[in-house]
PDB file of C-alpha atoms in Angstrom:
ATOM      1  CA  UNK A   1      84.146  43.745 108.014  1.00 40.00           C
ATOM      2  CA  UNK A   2      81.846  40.879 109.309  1.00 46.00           C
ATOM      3  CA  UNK A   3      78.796  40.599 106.962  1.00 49.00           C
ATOM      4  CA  UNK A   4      75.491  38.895 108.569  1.00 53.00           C
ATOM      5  CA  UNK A   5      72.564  38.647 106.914  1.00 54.00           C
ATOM      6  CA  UNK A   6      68.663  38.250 107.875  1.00 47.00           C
ATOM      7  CA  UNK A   7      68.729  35.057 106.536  1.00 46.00           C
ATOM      8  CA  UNK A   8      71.683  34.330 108.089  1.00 48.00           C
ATOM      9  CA  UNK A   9      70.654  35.997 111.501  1.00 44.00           C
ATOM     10  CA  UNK A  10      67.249  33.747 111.524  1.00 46.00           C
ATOM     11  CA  UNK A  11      68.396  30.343 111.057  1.00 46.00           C
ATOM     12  CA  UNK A  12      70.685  31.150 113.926  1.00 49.00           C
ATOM     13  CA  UNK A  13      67.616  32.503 115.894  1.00 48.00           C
ATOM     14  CA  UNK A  14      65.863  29.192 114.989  1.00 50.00           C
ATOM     15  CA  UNK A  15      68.550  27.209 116.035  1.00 48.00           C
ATOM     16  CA  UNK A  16      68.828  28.671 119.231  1.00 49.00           C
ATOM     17  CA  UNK A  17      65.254  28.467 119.671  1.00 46.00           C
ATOM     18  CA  UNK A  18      65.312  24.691 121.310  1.00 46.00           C
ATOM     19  CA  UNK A  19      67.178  25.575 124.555  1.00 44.00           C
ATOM     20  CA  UNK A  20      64.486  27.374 125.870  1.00 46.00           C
ATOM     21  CA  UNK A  21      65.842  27.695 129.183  1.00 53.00           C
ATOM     22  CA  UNK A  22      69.294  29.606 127.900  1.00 52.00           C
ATOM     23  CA  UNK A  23      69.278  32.942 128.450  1.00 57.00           C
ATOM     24  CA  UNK A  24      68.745  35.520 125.634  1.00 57.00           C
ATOM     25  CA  UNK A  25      72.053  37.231 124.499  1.00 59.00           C
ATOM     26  CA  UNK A  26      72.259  40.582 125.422  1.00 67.00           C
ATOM     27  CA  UNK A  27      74.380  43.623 123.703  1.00 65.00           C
ATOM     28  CA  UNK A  28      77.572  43.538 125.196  1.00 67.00           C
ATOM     29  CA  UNK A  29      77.391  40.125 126.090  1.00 75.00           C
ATOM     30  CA  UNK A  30      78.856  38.707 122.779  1.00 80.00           C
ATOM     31  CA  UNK A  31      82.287  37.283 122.201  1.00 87.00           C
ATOM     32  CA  UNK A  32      84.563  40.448 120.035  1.00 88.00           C
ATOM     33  CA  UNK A  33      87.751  39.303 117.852  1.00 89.00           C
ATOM     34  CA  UNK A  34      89.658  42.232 117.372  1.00 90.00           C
ATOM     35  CA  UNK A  35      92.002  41.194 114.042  1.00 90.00           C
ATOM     36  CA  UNK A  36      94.520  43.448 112.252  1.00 90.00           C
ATOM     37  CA  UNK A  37      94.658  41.999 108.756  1.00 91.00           C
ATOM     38  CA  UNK A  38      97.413  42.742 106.142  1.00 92.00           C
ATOM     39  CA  UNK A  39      96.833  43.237 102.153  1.00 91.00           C
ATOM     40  CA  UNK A  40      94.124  41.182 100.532  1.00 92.00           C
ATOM     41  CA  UNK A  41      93.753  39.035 103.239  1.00 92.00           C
ATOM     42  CA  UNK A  42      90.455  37.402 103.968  1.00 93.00           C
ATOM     43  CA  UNK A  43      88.323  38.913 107.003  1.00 92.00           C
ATOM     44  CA  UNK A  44      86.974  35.760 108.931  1.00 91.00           C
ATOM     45  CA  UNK A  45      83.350  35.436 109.254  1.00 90.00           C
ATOM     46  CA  UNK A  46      81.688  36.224 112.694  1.00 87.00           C
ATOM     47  CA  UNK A  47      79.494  32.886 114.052  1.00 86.00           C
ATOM     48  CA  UNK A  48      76.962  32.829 116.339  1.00 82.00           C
ATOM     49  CA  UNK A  49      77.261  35.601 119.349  1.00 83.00           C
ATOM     50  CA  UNK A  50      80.633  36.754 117.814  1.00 87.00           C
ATOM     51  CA  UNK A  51      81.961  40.054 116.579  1.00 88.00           C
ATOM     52  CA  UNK A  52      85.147  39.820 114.180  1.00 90.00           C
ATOM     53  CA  UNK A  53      86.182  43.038 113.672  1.00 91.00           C
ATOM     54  CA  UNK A  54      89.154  43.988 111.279  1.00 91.00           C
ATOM     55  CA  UNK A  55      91.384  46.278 110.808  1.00 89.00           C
ATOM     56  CA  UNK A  56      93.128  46.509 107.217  1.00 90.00           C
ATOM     57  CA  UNK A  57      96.445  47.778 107.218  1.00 88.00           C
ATOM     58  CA  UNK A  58      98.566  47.866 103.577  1.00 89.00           C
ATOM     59  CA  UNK A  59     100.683  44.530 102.731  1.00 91.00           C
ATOM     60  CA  UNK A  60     104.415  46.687 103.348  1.00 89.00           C
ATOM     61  CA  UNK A  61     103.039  46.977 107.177  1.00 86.00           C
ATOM     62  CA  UNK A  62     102.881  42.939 107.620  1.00 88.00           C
ATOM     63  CA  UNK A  63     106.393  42.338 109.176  1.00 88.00           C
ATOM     64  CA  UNK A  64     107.241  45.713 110.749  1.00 86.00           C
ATOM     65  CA  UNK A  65     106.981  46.946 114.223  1.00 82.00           C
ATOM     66  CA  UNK A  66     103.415  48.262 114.939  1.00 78.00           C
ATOM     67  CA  UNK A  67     102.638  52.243 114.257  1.00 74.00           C
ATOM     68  CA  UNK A  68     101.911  53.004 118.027  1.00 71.00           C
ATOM     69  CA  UNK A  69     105.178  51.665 119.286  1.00 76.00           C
ATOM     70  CA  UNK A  70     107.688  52.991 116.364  1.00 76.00           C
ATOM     71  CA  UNK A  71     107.895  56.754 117.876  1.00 77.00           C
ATOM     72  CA  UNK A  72     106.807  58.736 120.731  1.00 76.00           C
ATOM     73  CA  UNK A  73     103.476  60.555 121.211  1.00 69.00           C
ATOM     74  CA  UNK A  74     104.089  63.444 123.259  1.00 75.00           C
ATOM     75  CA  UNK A  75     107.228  64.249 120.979  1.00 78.00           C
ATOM     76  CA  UNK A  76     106.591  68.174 120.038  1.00 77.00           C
ATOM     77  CA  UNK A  77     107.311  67.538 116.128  1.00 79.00           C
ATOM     78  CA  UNK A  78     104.047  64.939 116.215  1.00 76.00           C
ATOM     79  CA  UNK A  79     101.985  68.130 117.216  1.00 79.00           C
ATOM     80  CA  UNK A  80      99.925  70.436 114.847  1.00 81.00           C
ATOM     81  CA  UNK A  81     101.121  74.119 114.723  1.00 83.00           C
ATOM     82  CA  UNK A  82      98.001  75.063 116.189  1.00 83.00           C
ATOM     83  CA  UNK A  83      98.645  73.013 119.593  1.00 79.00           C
ATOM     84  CA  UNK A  84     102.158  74.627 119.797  1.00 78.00           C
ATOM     85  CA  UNK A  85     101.463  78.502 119.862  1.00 79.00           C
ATOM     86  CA  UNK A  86      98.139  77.277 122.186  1.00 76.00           C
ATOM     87  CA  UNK A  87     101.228  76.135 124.773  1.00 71.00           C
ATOM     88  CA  UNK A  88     103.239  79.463 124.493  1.00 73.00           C
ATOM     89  CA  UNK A  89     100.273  81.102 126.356  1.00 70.00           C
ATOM     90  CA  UNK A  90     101.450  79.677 129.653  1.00 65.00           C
ATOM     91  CA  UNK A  91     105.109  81.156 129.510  1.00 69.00           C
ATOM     92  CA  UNK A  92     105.784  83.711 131.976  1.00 67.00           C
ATOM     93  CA  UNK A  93     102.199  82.665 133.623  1.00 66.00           C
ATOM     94  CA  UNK A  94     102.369  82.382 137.129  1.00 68.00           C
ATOM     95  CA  UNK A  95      99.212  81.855 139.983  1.00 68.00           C
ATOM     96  CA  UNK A  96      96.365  79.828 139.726  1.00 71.00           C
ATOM     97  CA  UNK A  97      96.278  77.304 136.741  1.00 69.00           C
ATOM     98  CA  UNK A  98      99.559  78.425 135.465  1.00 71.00           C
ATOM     99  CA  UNK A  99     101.725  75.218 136.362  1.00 73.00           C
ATOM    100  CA  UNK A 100     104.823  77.058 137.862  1.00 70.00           C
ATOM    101  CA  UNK A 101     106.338  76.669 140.899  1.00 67.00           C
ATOM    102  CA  UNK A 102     105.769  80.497 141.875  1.00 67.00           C
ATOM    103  CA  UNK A 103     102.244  82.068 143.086  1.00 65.00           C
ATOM    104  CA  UNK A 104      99.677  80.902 145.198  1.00 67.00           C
ATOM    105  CA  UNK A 105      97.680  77.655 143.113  1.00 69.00           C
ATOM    106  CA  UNK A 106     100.167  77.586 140.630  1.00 65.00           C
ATOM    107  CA  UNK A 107     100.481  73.561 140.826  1.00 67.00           C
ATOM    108  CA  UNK A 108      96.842  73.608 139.957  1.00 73.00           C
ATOM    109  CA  UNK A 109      97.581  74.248 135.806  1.00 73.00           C
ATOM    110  CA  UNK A 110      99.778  70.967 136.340  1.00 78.00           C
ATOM    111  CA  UNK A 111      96.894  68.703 136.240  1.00 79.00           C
ATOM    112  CA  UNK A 112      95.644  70.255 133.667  1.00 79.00           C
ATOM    113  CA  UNK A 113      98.358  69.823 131.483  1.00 81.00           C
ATOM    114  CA  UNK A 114      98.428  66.270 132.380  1.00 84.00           C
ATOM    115  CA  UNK A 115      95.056  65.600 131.695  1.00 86.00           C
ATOM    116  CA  UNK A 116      95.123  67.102 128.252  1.00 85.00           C
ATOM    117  CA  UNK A 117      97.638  65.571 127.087  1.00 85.00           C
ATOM    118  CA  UNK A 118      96.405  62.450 127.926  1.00 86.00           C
ATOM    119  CA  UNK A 119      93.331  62.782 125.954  1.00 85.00           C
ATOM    120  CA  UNK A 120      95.629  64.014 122.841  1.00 83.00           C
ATOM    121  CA  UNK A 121      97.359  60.641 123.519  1.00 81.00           C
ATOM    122  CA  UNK A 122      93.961  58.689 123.931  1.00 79.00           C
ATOM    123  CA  UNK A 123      92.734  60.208 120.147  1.00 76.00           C
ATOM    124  CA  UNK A 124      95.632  59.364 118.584  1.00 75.00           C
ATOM    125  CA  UNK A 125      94.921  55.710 120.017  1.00 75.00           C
ATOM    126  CA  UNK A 126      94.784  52.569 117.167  1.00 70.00           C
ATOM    127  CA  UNK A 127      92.712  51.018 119.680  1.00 68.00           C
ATOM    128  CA  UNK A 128      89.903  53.625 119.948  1.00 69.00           C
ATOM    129  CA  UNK A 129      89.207  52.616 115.953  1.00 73.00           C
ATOM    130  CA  UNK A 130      87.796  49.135 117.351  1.00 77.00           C
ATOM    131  CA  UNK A 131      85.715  50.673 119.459  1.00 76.00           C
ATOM    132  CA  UNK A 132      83.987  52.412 116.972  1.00 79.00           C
ATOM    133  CA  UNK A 133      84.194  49.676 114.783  1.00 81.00           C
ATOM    134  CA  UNK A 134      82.960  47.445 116.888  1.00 83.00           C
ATOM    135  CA  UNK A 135      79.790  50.015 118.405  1.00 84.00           C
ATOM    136  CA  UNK A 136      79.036  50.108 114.397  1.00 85.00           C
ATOM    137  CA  UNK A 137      78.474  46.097 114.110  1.00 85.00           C
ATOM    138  CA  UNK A 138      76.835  45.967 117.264  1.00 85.00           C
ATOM    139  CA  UNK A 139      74.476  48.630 115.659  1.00 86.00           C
ATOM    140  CA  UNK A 140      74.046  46.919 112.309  1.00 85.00           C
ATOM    141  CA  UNK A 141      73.131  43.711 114.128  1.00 82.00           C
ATOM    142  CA  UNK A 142      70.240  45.502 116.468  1.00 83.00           C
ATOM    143  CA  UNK A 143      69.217  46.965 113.480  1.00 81.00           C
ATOM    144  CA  UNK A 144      68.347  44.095 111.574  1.00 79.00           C
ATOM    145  CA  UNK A 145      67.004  42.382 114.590  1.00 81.00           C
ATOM    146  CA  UNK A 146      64.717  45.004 114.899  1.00 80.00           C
ATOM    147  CA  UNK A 147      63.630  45.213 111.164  1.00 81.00           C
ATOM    148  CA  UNK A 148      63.316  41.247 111.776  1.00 84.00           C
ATOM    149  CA  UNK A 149      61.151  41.859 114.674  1.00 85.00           C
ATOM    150  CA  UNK A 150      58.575  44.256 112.615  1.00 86.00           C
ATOM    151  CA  UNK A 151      58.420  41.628 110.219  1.00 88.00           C
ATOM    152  CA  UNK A 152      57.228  39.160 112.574  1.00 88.00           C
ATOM    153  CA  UNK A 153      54.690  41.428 114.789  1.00 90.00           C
ATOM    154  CA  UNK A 154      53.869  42.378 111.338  1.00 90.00           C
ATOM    155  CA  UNK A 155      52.822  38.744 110.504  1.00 89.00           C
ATOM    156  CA  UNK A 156      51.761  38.029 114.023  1.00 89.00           C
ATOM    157  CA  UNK A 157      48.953  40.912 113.740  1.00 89.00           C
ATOM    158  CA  UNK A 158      47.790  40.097 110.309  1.00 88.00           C
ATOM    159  CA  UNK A 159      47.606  36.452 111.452  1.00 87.00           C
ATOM    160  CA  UNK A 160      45.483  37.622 114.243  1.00 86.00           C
ATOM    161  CA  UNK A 161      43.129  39.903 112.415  1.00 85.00           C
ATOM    162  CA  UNK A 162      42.094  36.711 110.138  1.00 84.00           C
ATOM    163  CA  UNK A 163      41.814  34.696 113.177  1.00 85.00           C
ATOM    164  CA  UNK A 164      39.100  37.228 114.360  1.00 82.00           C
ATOM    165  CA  UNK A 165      37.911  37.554 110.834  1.00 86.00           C
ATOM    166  CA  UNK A 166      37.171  33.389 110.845  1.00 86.00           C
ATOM    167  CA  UNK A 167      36.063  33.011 114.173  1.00 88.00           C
ATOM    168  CA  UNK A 168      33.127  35.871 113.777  1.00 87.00           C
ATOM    169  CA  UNK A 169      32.401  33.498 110.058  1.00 89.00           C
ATOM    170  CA  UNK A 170      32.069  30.460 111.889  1.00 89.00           C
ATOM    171  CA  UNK A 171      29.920  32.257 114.680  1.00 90.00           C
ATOM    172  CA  UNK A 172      27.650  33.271 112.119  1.00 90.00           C
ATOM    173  CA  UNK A 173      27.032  29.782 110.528  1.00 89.00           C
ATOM    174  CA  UNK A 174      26.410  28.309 113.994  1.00 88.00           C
ATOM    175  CA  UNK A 175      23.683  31.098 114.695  1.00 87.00           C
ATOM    176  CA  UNK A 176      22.015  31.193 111.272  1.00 86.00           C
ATOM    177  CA  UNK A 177      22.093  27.090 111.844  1.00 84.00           C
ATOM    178  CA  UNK A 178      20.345  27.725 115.422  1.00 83.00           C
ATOM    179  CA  UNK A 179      18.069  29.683 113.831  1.00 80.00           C
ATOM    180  CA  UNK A 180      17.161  27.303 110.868  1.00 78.00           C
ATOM    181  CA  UNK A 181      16.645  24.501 113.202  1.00 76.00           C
ATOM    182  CA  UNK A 182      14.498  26.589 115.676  1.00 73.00           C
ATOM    183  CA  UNK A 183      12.674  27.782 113.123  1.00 72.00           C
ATOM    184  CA  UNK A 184      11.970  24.037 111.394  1.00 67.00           C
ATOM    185  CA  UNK A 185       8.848  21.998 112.681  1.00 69.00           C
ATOM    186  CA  UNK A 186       9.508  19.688 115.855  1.00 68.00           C
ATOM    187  CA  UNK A 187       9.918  15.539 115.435  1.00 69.00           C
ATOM    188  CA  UNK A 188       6.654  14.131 116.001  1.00 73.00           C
ATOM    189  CA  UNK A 189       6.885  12.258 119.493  1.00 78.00           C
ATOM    190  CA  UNK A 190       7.590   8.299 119.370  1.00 78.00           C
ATOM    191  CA  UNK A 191       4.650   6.502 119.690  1.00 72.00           C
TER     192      UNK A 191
END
């Protein structure tokens, strides 16, 4: 998986920091290269505004036809046992929600049917895994953006606190300067 690191994460920060008027990325607005790599096979870096995310599959997978595409879904040996006897509670159903042809709504259970099993078919999705995968680097980058951020208000407000701290120092020494020169005997006129 792509690896950035703080260090990594501010000098491209700094660099970015001359083109004032670009505007500042935003999540979701970043370029995402969705790779499917094979064996020991080298993950490429992410650059700049990038997401690489990979998916490692074993080396025997490299040349054959993709998992999703080699068999059918909806075929009843892919389903759990569980699913099955769930299905034999609509036989001999009829009316409302029952998907038969006979009572009044019947149709209604259709749609219902349909629906489900297209959610079954979404989980069992390859292409849901780089969505997660890809929600978990966008995470991992905010985060350390944020802890980058602390550091930085962090530095800003102790920076500030001294600031006050010098400027009520050097307030002082004018003052007690005032004073001492007020206090001192006045030049004798020019005669």
């Amino acid at each position: 998986m792509a690896n950035i690191s703080v260090a990594a994460l501010a000098l491209m920060l700094s660099a970015q920091a001359p083109a004032q008027n670009a505007p500042a990325p935003q999540p979701g607005d970043e370029k995402i290269n969705q790779l499917i790599i094979y064996g020991d096979d080298k993950c490429p870096e992410s650059q700049g505004a990038e997401i690489v995310v990979c998916a490692r599959m074993g080396e025997a997978d490299r040349y054959r036809i993709p998992s999703s595409l080699r068999g059918d879904p909806n075929d009843p040996r892919n389903q759990a046992m569980s699913e099955r006897i769930k299905s034999y509670e609509y036989v001999g159903a009829s009316g409302t929600m029952s998907c038969s042809a006979s009572g009044a709504g019947g149709f209604t259970g259709c749609g219902l049917k349909e629906i489900d099993r297209a959610y079954a078919e979404k989980a069992q999705d390859p292409g849901i895994v780089f969505g997660r995968l890809i929600a978990a680097e966008r995470a991992k980058r905010m985060a350390g953006i944020d802890a980058e951020a602390a550091e930085v208000e962090a530095r800003v407000t102790e920076f500030e606190k001294g600031r006050a701290e010098r400027e009520a120092k050097l307030q002082a020494e004018l003052d007690a300067k005032e004073a001492a020169s007020a206090d001192a005997e006045p030049l004798p006129e020019p005669k």
